[in-house]
Amino acid sequence: MRLLVRGHGLAGEPRLRSAIAGLAGRGHRVAVVGADPEPGCESIAEREVAAGAWEGVIGAGAVTGIAALGRRAAVRAMVVAADAAVLARMGWADRMAWTSLTAFVLIDESDATAARDGAHGVPLEHFVLWPGGTPSEGPATTRPETEMVERAAERALARSLGPAPRAALFVDRDGTLIVEHGYLGDPAGVELLPGVAQALREARTAGHPVVVISNQAGVGRGRFSLADAYAVMAELRRRLRAAGVELDSVRFCPHAPEDGCHCRKPGTLLFERAAEDLQIHLPHSFMVGDKQLDAEAGRRAGMVGAIVASGYGGEEPGVPPLTPPALRSPDLLSAVRGFLAREEARVIG
Ligand SMILES: [Mg+2]
């Protein structure tokens, strides 16, 4: 995502500042207006915001100022940290501001009643409860507040496009988007495969969100840390952004196969969560990967799954081919063009 942050009001919101640093660490482009930038963020003058291609605005406290900055930058979505006092002293201008953009509101658990009693035009399901009052421990990318703000921003952006669910392109990472190295915990090893940026650009131009779903058992097996896994994903985001592609969401399972989780492909939990967060219609969506389990995960989630010839190319020792066999494509670009042709035929048809 490309996010603007209104610096005014951030000083008293350490959790939000921690989350903003975490978003930058996860590879989002984050620019702070009117305050010192958090680590990894850019600093930008207010007069320059209209010239940037921003998608959402984040801020704390007075919603009129945050929404005004968002409108100046022509964004559609905002995430605001507010408390009971802010909600209690809402005037007509605040109410207009809340509804001028698609808003998600971060509110302390202790203020939940205030949200319920006065949602002020913001749907109740757009409120997110912050647990605790101080930033969590550990690297900013791995903290719960980062996850919450990232999800809130994704949800706000998806809903700002309207209520209709969309067909998404789900893609595996290793061997499908980037060269398969086996247990990649170092961002320096990120190497985009040929045609990948073009494929993702075509999918997004046609209106389909692009969601990465990846098994990162290297975390569960102790080969690298959770922060390393986020650093590699961040590098992927930055490489693709340099090629003109923004990823709509990146999700990964950090568990080992023997952990018995439901998020590891061919489990479908990450697909279901992404569908809820991004308003995705799974039956019309498409999953592409380089292993049988990628196609199988897509199939279990109710969509078409395809296997590309890059990476493992669907050839894994001891893993029998699916019955009936998955679709095969020489590369991601051909797979995506097949998906787009099918979608076009369905919509027109
Ligand atoms: Mg793979």
mmCIF file of C-alpha atoms and ligand atoms in Angstrom:
data_model
loop_
_atom_site.group_PDB
_atom_site.id
_atom_site.type_symbol
_atom_site.label_atom_id
_atom_site.label_comp_id
_atom_site.label_asym_id
_atom_site.label_seq_id
_atom_site.Cartn_x
_atom_site.Cartn_y
_atom_site.Cartn_z
ATOM 1 C CA MET A 1 0.000 0.000 0.000
ATOM 2 C CA ARG A 2 1.004 3.637 -0.417
ATOM 3 C CA LEU A 3 -0.048 5.415 2.765
ATOM 4 C CA LEU A 4 0.083 8.972 4.025
ATOM 5 C CA VAL A 5 0.290 9.647 7.740
ATOM 6 C CA ARG A 6 -0.849 12.868 9.361
ATOM 7 C CA GLY A 7 1.923 13.615 11.846
ATOM 8 C CA HIS A 8 -0.163 15.986 13.955
ATOM 9 C CA GLY A 9 -1.579 14.063 16.919
ATOM 10 C CA LEU A 10 0.789 11.105 16.583
ATOM 11 C CA ALA A 11 2.930 12.056 19.597
ATOM 12 C CA GLY A 12 0.359 10.738 22.062
ATOM 13 C CA GLU A 13 -0.220 7.488 20.133
ATOM 14 C CA PRO A 14 2.818 5.247 20.657
ATOM 15 C CA ARG A 15 0.955 2.163 19.423
ATOM 16 C CA LEU A 16 0.058 3.851 16.144
ATOM 17 C CA ARG A 17 3.626 5.098 15.709
ATOM 18 C CA SER A 18 4.896 1.568 16.307
ATOM 19 C CA ALA A 19 2.429 0.228 13.730
ATOM 20 C CA ILE A 20 3.459 2.870 11.180
ATOM 21 C CA ALA A 21 7.135 1.877 11.553
ATOM 22 C CA GLY A 22 6.004 -1.750 11.202
ATOM 23 C CA LEU A 23 4.116 -1.002 7.977
ATOM 24 C CA ALA A 24 7.207 0.647 6.492
ATOM 25 C CA GLY A 25 9.233 -2.404 7.600
ATOM 26 C CA ARG A 26 6.734 -4.664 5.822
ATOM 27 C CA GLY A 27 7.509 -2.845 2.571
ATOM 28 C CA HIS A 28 4.580 -0.441 2.352
ATOM 29 C CA ARG A 29 5.381 3.058 1.138
ATOM 30 C CA VAL A 30 4.621 5.295 4.119
ATOM 31 C CA ALA A 31 5.089 9.089 4.184
ATOM 32 C CA VAL A 32 4.581 11.267 7.246
ATOM 33 C CA VAL A 33 3.249 14.812 6.838
ATOM 34 C CA GLY A 34 4.074 17.482 9.393
ATOM 35 C CA ALA A 35 6.157 15.497 11.894
ATOM 36 C CA ASP A 36 9.450 13.639 12.100
ATOM 37 C CA PRO A 37 9.087 10.376 10.158
ATOM 38 C CA GLU A 38 9.053 7.043 11.964
ATOM 39 C CA PRO A 39 11.889 4.632 11.061
ATOM 40 C CA GLY A 40 11.663 3.520 7.417
ATOM 41 C CA CYS A 41 9.096 6.209 6.501
ATOM 42 C CA GLU A 42 9.498 9.167 4.180
ATOM 43 C CA SER A 43 8.872 12.760 5.183
ATOM 44 C CA ILE A 44 6.672 14.822 2.891
ATOM 45 C CA ALA A 45 5.454 18.433 2.906
ATOM 46 C CA GLU A 46 1.699 19.022 2.903
ATOM 47 C CA ARG A 47 1.884 20.969 -0.373
ATOM 48 C CA GLU A 48 3.386 17.895 -2.087
ATOM 49 C CA VAL A 49 0.727 15.346 -1.179
ATOM 50 C CA ALA A 50 -1.511 16.082 -4.169
ATOM 51 C CA ALA A 51 1.279 15.048 -6.545
ATOM 52 C CA GLY A 52 1.739 11.561 -5.054
ATOM 53 C CA ALA A 53 -0.171 8.395 -5.936
ATOM 54 C CA TRP A 54 -1.449 7.696 -2.414
ATOM 55 C CA GLU A 55 -4.123 5.154 -1.549
ATOM 56 C CA GLY A 56 -4.998 5.823 2.083
ATOM 57 C CA VAL A 57 -4.394 8.156 5.012
ATOM 58 C CA ILE A 58 -3.691 7.266 8.646
ATOM 59 C CA GLY A 59 -3.895 9.552 11.664
ATOM 60 C CA ALA A 60 -4.831 9.985 15.299
ATOM 61 C CA GLY A 61 -7.438 12.172 16.988
ATOM 62 C CA ALA A 62 -9.144 15.002 15.096
ATOM 63 C CA VAL A 63 -10.779 13.362 12.127
ATOM 64 C CA THR A 64 -11.450 16.582 10.198
ATOM 65 C CA GLY A 65 -7.717 17.214 9.714
ATOM 66 C CA ILE A 66 -7.023 13.602 8.719
ATOM 67 C CA ALA A 67 -9.900 13.482 6.234
ATOM 68 C CA ALA A 68 -8.894 16.881 4.777
ATOM 69 C CA LEU A 69 -5.375 15.607 4.161
ATOM 70 C CA GLY A 70 -6.828 12.474 2.565
ATOM 71 C CA ARG A 71 -9.084 14.478 0.240
ATOM 72 C CA ARG A 72 -6.170 16.712 -0.768
ATOM 73 C CA ALA A 73 -4.213 13.570 -1.682
ATOM 74 C CA ALA A 74 -7.296 12.149 -3.487
ATOM 75 C CA VAL A 75 -7.331 8.963 -1.409
ATOM 76 C CA ARG A 76 -10.499 6.979 -0.723
ATOM 77 C CA ALA A 77 -9.746 5.321 2.614
ATOM 78 C CA MET A 78 -8.590 6.309 6.083
ATOM 79 C CA VAL A 79 -7.625 4.631 9.343
ATOM 80 C CA VAL A 80 -8.036 6.773 12.459
ATOM 81 C CA ALA A 81 -7.006 6.090 16.040
ATOM 82 C CA ALA A 82 -9.672 7.676 18.233
ATOM 83 C CA ASP A 83 -10.840 7.467 21.824
ATOM 84 C CA ALA A 84 -14.088 7.994 23.713
ATOM 85 C CA ALA A 85 -13.337 11.722 24.185
ATOM 86 C CA VAL A 86 -12.900 12.245 20.419
ATOM 87 C CA LEU A 87 -16.169 10.434 19.707
ATOM 88 C CA ALA A 88 -17.983 12.337 22.475
ATOM 89 C CA ARG A 89 -17.159 15.802 21.172
ATOM 90 C CA MET A 90 -18.099 15.171 17.554
ATOM 91 C CA GLY A 91 -19.637 18.108 15.735
ATOM 92 C CA TRP A 92 -21.315 18.228 12.345
ATOM 93 C CA ALA A 93 -17.982 18.831 10.602
ATOM 94 C CA ASP A 94 -16.555 15.691 12.201
ATOM 95 C CA ARG A 95 -19.539 13.656 11.076
ATOM 96 C CA MET A 96 -19.069 14.923 7.517
ATOM 97 C CA ALA A 97 -15.372 14.055 7.745
ATOM 98 C CA TRP A 98 -16.027 10.497 8.958
ATOM 99 C CA THR A 99 -18.202 9.738 5.985
ATOM 100 C CA SER A 100 -16.211 11.634 3.326
ATOM 101 C CA LEU A 101 -13.780 8.701 3.062
ATOM 102 C CA THR A 102 -14.186 5.000 3.870
ATOM 103 C CA ALA A 103 -13.094 5.029 7.503
ATOM 104 C CA PHE A 104 -11.834 2.350 9.867
ATOM 105 C CA VAL A 105 -11.472 3.397 13.496
ATOM 106 C CA LEU A 106 -8.928 2.016 15.951
ATOM 107 C CA ILE A 107 -10.285 2.301 19.450
ATOM 108 C CA ASP A 108 -8.986 1.157 22.814
ATOM 109 C CA GLU A 109 -10.790 -1.837 24.313
ATOM 110 C CA SER A 110 -11.738 0.330 27.287
ATOM 111 C CA ASP A 111 -13.586 2.724 24.945
ATOM 112 C CA ALA A 112 -15.583 0.037 23.149
ATOM 113 C CA THR A 113 -18.862 1.175 24.684
ATOM 114 C CA ALA A 114 -18.351 4.694 23.352
ATOM 115 C CA ALA A 115 -17.995 3.280 19.857
ATOM 116 C CA ARG A 116 -21.134 1.200 20.212
ATOM 117 C CA ASP A 117 -23.158 4.106 21.548
ATOM 118 C CA GLY A 118 -22.130 6.588 18.916
ATOM 119 C CA ALA A 119 -20.775 5.202 15.672
ATOM 120 C CA HIS A 120 -21.497 8.578 13.990
ATOM 121 C CA GLY A 121 -22.158 7.193 10.548
ATOM 122 C CA VAL A 122 -19.250 4.770 10.647
ATOM 123 C CA PRO A 123 -20.535 1.165 10.475
ATOM 124 C CA LEU A 124 -19.897 -0.675 13.734
ATOM 125 C CA GLU A 125 -17.921 -3.373 11.886
ATOM 126 C CA HIS A 126 -15.444 -0.648 10.863
ATOM 127 C CA PHE A 127 -14.291 -0.311 14.486
ATOM 128 C CA VAL A 128 -11.130 -2.220 15.467
ATOM 129 C CA LEU A 129 -10.310 -2.783 19.132
ATOM 130 C CA TRP A 130 -6.714 -2.099 20.168
ATOM 131 C CA PRO A 131 -5.577 -4.354 23.006
ATOM 132 C CA GLY A 132 -3.387 -2.829 25.737
ATOM 133 C CA GLY A 133 -2.037 0.705 25.844
ATOM 134 C CA THR A 134 1.667 0.522 24.999
ATOM 135 C CA PRO A 135 3.551 -0.858 21.997
ATOM 136 C CA SER A 136 4.345 -4.568 22.098
ATOM 137 C CA GLU A 137 7.854 -6.008 22.322
ATOM 138 C CA GLY A 138 9.949 -7.234 19.406
ATOM 139 C CA PRO A 139 10.645 -5.938 15.892
ATOM 140 C CA ALA A 140 7.966 -3.485 14.681
ATOM 141 C CA THR A 141 7.077 -5.693 11.681
ATOM 142 C CA THR A 142 5.990 -8.579 13.921
ATOM 143 C CA ARG A 143 3.931 -6.626 16.470
ATOM 144 C CA PRO A 144 0.166 -7.153 16.751
ATOM 145 C CA GLU A 145 -0.551 -3.436 16.292
ATOM 146 C CA THR A 146 1.185 -3.507 12.900
ATOM 147 C CA GLU A 147 -0.965 -6.452 11.836
ATOM 148 C CA MET A 148 -4.135 -4.675 13.027
ATOM 149 C CA VAL A 149 -3.418 -1.419 11.196
ATOM 150 C CA GLU A 150 -2.372 -3.273 8.029
ATOM 151 C CA ARG A 151 -5.609 -5.264 8.044
ATOM 152 C CA ALA A 152 -7.695 -2.154 8.839
ATOM 153 C CA ALA A 153 -6.108 -0.284 5.916
ATOM 154 C CA GLU A 154 -6.653 -3.248 3.577
ATOM 155 C CA ARG A 155 -10.288 -3.511 4.654
ATOM 156 C CA ALA A 156 -10.867 0.245 4.275
ATOM 157 C CA LEU A 157 -9.280 0.276 0.800
ATOM 158 C CA ALA A 158 -11.296 -2.726 -0.390
ATOM 159 C CA ARG A 159 -14.569 -1.266 0.905
ATOM 160 C CA SER A 160 -13.823 2.136 -0.596
ATOM 161 C CA LEU A 161 -14.295 0.493 -4.018
ATOM 162 C CA GLY A 162 -17.912 -0.387 -3.221
ATOM 163 C CA PRO A 163 -19.757 -3.361 -1.781
ATOM 164 C CA ALA A 164 -19.396 -5.789 -4.716
ATOM 165 C CA PRO A 165 -16.980 -8.677 -4.077
ATOM 166 C CA ARG A 166 -14.225 -9.076 -6.662
ATOM 167 C CA ALA A 167 -12.437 -12.058 -8.191
ATOM 168 C CA ALA A 168 -8.839 -12.115 -6.982
ATOM 169 C CA LEU A 169 -5.568 -13.455 -8.295
ATOM 170 C CA PHE A 170 -3.918 -15.498 -5.522
ATOM 171 C CA VAL A 171 -0.244 -16.274 -6.088
ATOM 172 C CA ASP A 172 2.358 -18.368 -4.356
ATOM 173 C CA ARG A 173 5.709 -16.630 -3.774
ATOM 174 C CA ASP A 174 8.743 -18.940 -4.026
ATOM 175 C CA GLY A 175 9.128 -20.489 -7.470
ATOM 176 C CA THR A 176 6.137 -18.525 -8.794
ATOM 177 C CA LEU A 177 6.937 -14.816 -8.276
ATOM 178 C CA ILE A 178 10.608 -15.143 -7.344
ATOM 179 C CA VAL A 179 13.395 -17.646 -7.924
ATOM 180 C CA GLU A 180 13.063 -20.683 -5.633
ATOM 181 C CA HIS A 181 16.044 -20.797 -3.265
ATOM 182 C CA GLY A 182 14.631 -22.992 -0.502
ATOM 183 C CA TYR A 183 14.171 -21.372 2.934
ATOM 184 C CA LEU A 184 14.723 -17.764 1.888
ATOM 185 C CA GLY A 185 15.336 -15.622 4.973
ATOM 186 C CA ASP A 186 17.526 -12.973 3.359
ATOM 187 C CA PRO A 187 15.995 -10.109 1.317
ATOM 188 C CA ALA A 188 19.123 -10.074 -0.871
ATOM 189 C CA GLY A 189 17.914 -13.388 -2.364
ATOM 190 C CA VAL A 190 14.720 -11.884 -3.821
ATOM 191 C CA GLU A 191 14.893 -12.251 -7.613
ATOM 192 C CA LEU A 192 11.714 -11.638 -9.633
ATOM 193 C CA LEU A 193 10.989 -14.240 -12.320
ATOM 194 C CA PRO A 194 10.598 -12.985 -15.933
ATOM 195 C CA GLY A 195 7.148 -11.641 -16.806
ATOM 196 C CA VAL A 196 5.927 -11.578 -13.204
ATOM 197 C CA ALA A 197 5.537 -7.793 -12.898
ATOM 198 C CA GLN A 198 3.724 -7.679 -16.242
ATOM 199 C CA ALA A 199 1.354 -10.503 -15.176
ATOM 200 C CA LEU A 200 0.441 -8.850 -11.877
ATOM 201 C CA ARG A 201 0.066 -5.447 -13.532
ATOM 202 C CA GLU A 202 -2.398 -6.884 -16.064
ATOM 203 C CA ALA A 203 -4.431 -8.541 -13.299
ATOM 204 C CA ARG A 204 -4.663 -5.336 -11.287
ATOM 205 C CA THR A 205 -5.419 -3.185 -14.317
ATOM 206 C CA ALA A 206 -8.371 -5.495 -14.995
ATOM 207 C CA GLY A 207 -9.609 -4.789 -11.445
ATOM 208 C CA HIS A 208 -8.495 -7.966 -9.679
ATOM 209 C CA PRO A 209 -6.753 -7.708 -6.313
ATOM 210 C CA VAL A 210 -3.440 -9.584 -6.140
ATOM 211 C CA VAL A 211 -2.853 -11.558 -2.940
ATOM 212 C CA VAL A 212 0.311 -13.498 -2.109
ATOM 213 C CA ILE A 213 -0.272 -16.681 -0.082
ATOM 214 C CA SER A 214 2.924 -18.388 1.018
ATOM 215 C CA ASN A 215 4.056 -21.270 3.238
ATOM 216 C CA GLN A 216 7.103 -20.136 5.221
ATOM 217 C CA ALA A 217 7.933 -23.256 7.207
ATOM 218 C CA GLY A 218 11.484 -21.891 7.586
ATOM 219 C CA VAL A 219 10.126 -19.856 10.530
ATOM 220 C CA GLY A 220 8.533 -22.870 12.263
ATOM 221 C CA ARG A 221 11.653 -24.962 11.646
ATOM 222 C CA GLY A 222 13.925 -22.291 13.108
ATOM 223 C CA ARG A 223 15.820 -21.644 9.827
ATOM 224 C CA PHE A 224 15.063 -17.900 10.071
ATOM 225 C CA SER A 225 13.037 -15.546 12.229
ATOM 226 C CA LEU A 226 9.555 -14.160 11.711
ATOM 227 C CA ALA A 227 11.160 -10.704 11.243
ATOM 228 C CA ASP A 228 13.362 -12.196 8.464
ATOM 229 C CA ALA A 229 10.251 -13.568 6.758
ATOM 230 C CA TYR A 230 8.666 -10.086 6.834
ATOM 231 C CA ALA A 231 11.918 -8.533 5.535
ATOM 232 C CA VAL A 232 11.859 -10.836 2.491
ATOM 233 C CA MET A 233 8.183 -10.050 1.835
ATOM 234 C CA ALA A 234 9.008 -6.322 2.174
ATOM 235 C CA GLU A 235 11.724 -6.636 -0.474
ATOM 236 C CA LEU A 236 9.229 -8.380 -2.767
ATOM 237 C CA ARG A 237 6.785 -5.486 -2.284
ATOM 238 C CA ARG A 238 9.495 -2.922 -3.037
ATOM 239 C CA ARG A 239 10.781 -4.753 -6.147
ATOM 240 C CA LEU A 240 7.261 -5.012 -7.526
ATOM 241 C CA ARG A 241 6.477 -1.384 -6.678
ATOM 242 C CA ALA A 242 9.570 -0.322 -8.615
ATOM 243 C CA ALA A 243 8.033 -2.223 -11.556
ATOM 244 C CA GLY A 244 4.697 -0.422 -11.087
ATOM 245 C CA VAL A 245 2.833 -3.125 -9.143
ATOM 246 C CA GLU A 246 1.287 -2.771 -5.688
ATOM 247 C CA LEU A 247 0.371 -6.000 -3.900
ATOM 248 C CA ASP A 248 -3.094 -5.890 -2.331
ATOM 249 C CA SER A 249 -2.141 -8.262 0.463
ATOM 250 C CA VAL A 250 0.640 -10.594 1.558
ATOM 251 C CA ARG A 251 -0.204 -13.514 3.849
ATOM 252 C CA PHE A 252 2.011 -16.349 4.989
ATOM 253 C CA CYS A 253 1.927 -19.364 7.272
ATOM 254 C CA PRO A 254 4.924 -19.389 9.628
ATOM 255 C CA HIS A 255 4.317 -22.933 10.930
ATOM 256 C CA ALA A 256 6.104 -26.224 10.274
ATOM 257 C CA PRO A 257 4.041 -28.954 8.533
ATOM 258 C CA GLU A 258 3.911 -31.025 11.735
ATOM 259 C CA ASP A 259 2.331 -28.143 13.679
ATOM 260 C CA GLY A 260 -1.072 -29.128 12.293
ATOM 261 C CA CYS A 261 -2.242 -25.543 11.616
ATOM 262 C CA HIS A 262 -5.021 -24.634 9.198
ATOM 263 C CA CYS A 263 -3.132 -21.773 7.527
ATOM 264 C CA ARG A 264 -0.487 -23.851 5.774
ATOM 265 C CA LYS A 265 -1.418 -24.652 2.159
ATOM 266 C CA PRO A 266 -3.227 -26.785 1.122
ATOM 267 C CA GLY A 267 -5.189 -25.474 4.119
ATOM 268 C CA THR A 268 -7.520 -22.654 3.185
ATOM 269 C CA LEU A 269 -7.571 -20.405 6.266
ATOM 270 C CA LEU A 270 -5.410 -17.652 4.728
ATOM 271 C CA PHE A 271 -7.599 -17.587 1.611
ATOM 272 C CA GLU A 272 -10.758 -17.293 3.697
ATOM 273 C CA ARG A 273 -9.321 -14.478 5.828
ATOM 274 C CA ALA A 274 -8.097 -12.583 2.777
ATOM 275 C CA ALA A 275 -11.517 -13.014 1.160
ATOM 276 C CA GLU A 276 -13.199 -11.491 4.219
ATOM 277 C CA ASP A 277 -10.713 -8.618 4.515
ATOM 278 C CA LEU A 278 -10.587 -7.695 0.822
ATOM 279 C CA GLN A 279 -14.179 -8.521 -0.220
ATOM 280 C CA ILE A 280 -13.028 -11.312 -2.524
ATOM 281 C CA HIS A 281 -15.410 -13.710 -4.243
ATOM 282 C CA LEU A 282 -13.528 -17.014 -3.982
ATOM 283 C CA PRO A 283 -15.487 -19.063 -6.569
ATOM 284 C CA HIS A 284 -14.452 -16.656 -9.361
ATOM 285 C CA SER A 285 -10.876 -16.269 -8.113
ATOM 286 C CA PHE A 286 -7.724 -18.015 -9.322
ATOM 287 C CA MET A 287 -4.712 -19.521 -7.552
ATOM 288 C CA VAL A 288 -1.329 -19.984 -9.209
ATOM 289 C CA GLY A 289 1.695 -21.727 -7.730
ATOM 290 C CA ASP A 290 4.551 -24.057 -8.581
ATOM 291 C CA LYS A 291 3.558 -26.997 -6.351
ATOM 292 C CA GLN A 292 0.688 -29.455 -6.301
ATOM 293 C CA LEU A 293 -0.329 -28.101 -2.886
ATOM 294 C CA ASP A 294 -0.840 -24.626 -4.369
ATOM 295 C CA ALA A 295 -3.338 -25.902 -6.917
ATOM 296 C CA GLU A 296 -4.911 -28.150 -4.274
ATOM 297 C CA ALA A 297 -5.306 -25.211 -1.864
ATOM 298 C CA GLY A 298 -7.027 -23.216 -4.609
ATOM 299 C CA ARG A 299 -9.312 -26.122 -5.353
ATOM 300 C CA ARG A 300 -10.209 -26.606 -1.678
ATOM 301 C CA ALA A 301 -10.981 -22.885 -1.390
ATOM 302 C CA GLY A 302 -13.452 -23.330 -4.235
ATOM 303 C CA MET A 303 -11.534 -21.786 -7.132
ATOM 304 C CA VAL A 304 -9.443 -22.905 -10.090
ATOM 305 C CA GLY A 305 -5.825 -23.698 -9.274
ATOM 306 C CA ALA A 306 -2.986 -23.723 -11.804
ATOM 307 C CA ILE A 307 0.632 -24.840 -11.721
ATOM 308 C CA VAL A 308 3.419 -22.950 -13.493
ATOM 309 C CA ALA A 309 6.561 -24.563 -14.933
ATOM 310 C CA SER A 310 8.912 -22.306 -12.908
ATOM 311 C CA GLY A 311 10.223 -23.310 -9.448
ATOM 312 C CA TYR A 312 9.230 -26.913 -8.719
ATOM 313 C CA GLY A 313 6.992 -26.918 -11.790
ATOM 314 C CA GLY A 314 4.628 -29.295 -10.011
ATOM 315 C CA GLU A 315 7.352 -31.975 -9.860
ATOM 316 C CA GLU A 316 7.968 -32.842 -6.228
ATOM 317 C CA PRO A 317 9.505 -36.140 -5.159
ATOM 318 C CA GLY A 318 6.902 -38.423 -3.575
ATOM 319 C CA VAL A 319 3.958 -36.098 -4.339
ATOM 320 C CA PRO A 320 1.505 -37.632 -6.800
ATOM 321 C CA PRO A 321 -0.250 -35.355 -9.322
ATOM 322 C CA LEU A 322 -3.756 -34.245 -8.438
ATOM 323 C CA THR A 323 -6.779 -36.103 -9.740
ATOM 324 C CA PRO A 324 -8.116 -34.666 -11.926
ATOM 325 C CA PRO A 325 -4.847 -32.931 -12.854
ATOM 326 C CA ALA A 326 -4.427 -29.196 -12.210
ATOM 327 C CA LEU A 327 -4.252 -26.683 -15.041
ATOM 328 C CA ARG A 328 -0.693 -26.192 -16.291
ATOM 329 C CA SER A 329 0.867 -22.987 -17.602
ATOM 330 C CA PRO A 330 4.390 -22.348 -18.836
ATOM 331 C CA ASP A 331 4.644 -19.215 -16.679
ATOM 332 C CA LEU A 332 2.669 -16.759 -14.565
ATOM 333 C CA LEU A 333 1.954 -14.403 -17.461
ATOM 334 C CA SER A 334 0.238 -17.145 -19.509
ATOM 335 C CA ALA A 335 -1.661 -18.333 -16.427
ATOM 336 C CA VAL A 336 -2.890 -14.823 -15.648
ATOM 337 C CA ARG A 337 -3.905 -14.140 -19.238
ATOM 338 C CA GLY A 338 -5.930 -17.368 -19.164
ATOM 339 C CA PHE A 339 -7.636 -16.206 -15.971
ATOM 340 C CA LEU A 340 -8.372 -12.765 -17.431
ATOM 341 C CA ALA A 341 -9.821 -14.270 -20.622
ATOM 342 C CA ARG A 342 -12.047 -16.565 -18.560
ATOM 343 C CA GLU A 343 -13.217 -13.676 -16.351
ATOM 344 C CA GLU A 344 -13.927 -11.483 -19.360
ATOM 345 C CA ALA A 345 -15.956 -14.282 -20.959
ATOM 346 C CA ARG A 346 -17.875 -14.809 -17.709
ATOM 347 C CA VAL A 347 -18.687 -11.132 -17.186
ATOM 348 C CA ILE A 348 -19.643 -10.494 -20.807
ATOM 349 C CA GLY A 349 -21.065 -13.969 -21.340
HETATM 350 MG MG MG B 1 6.322 -22.196 -4.339
#
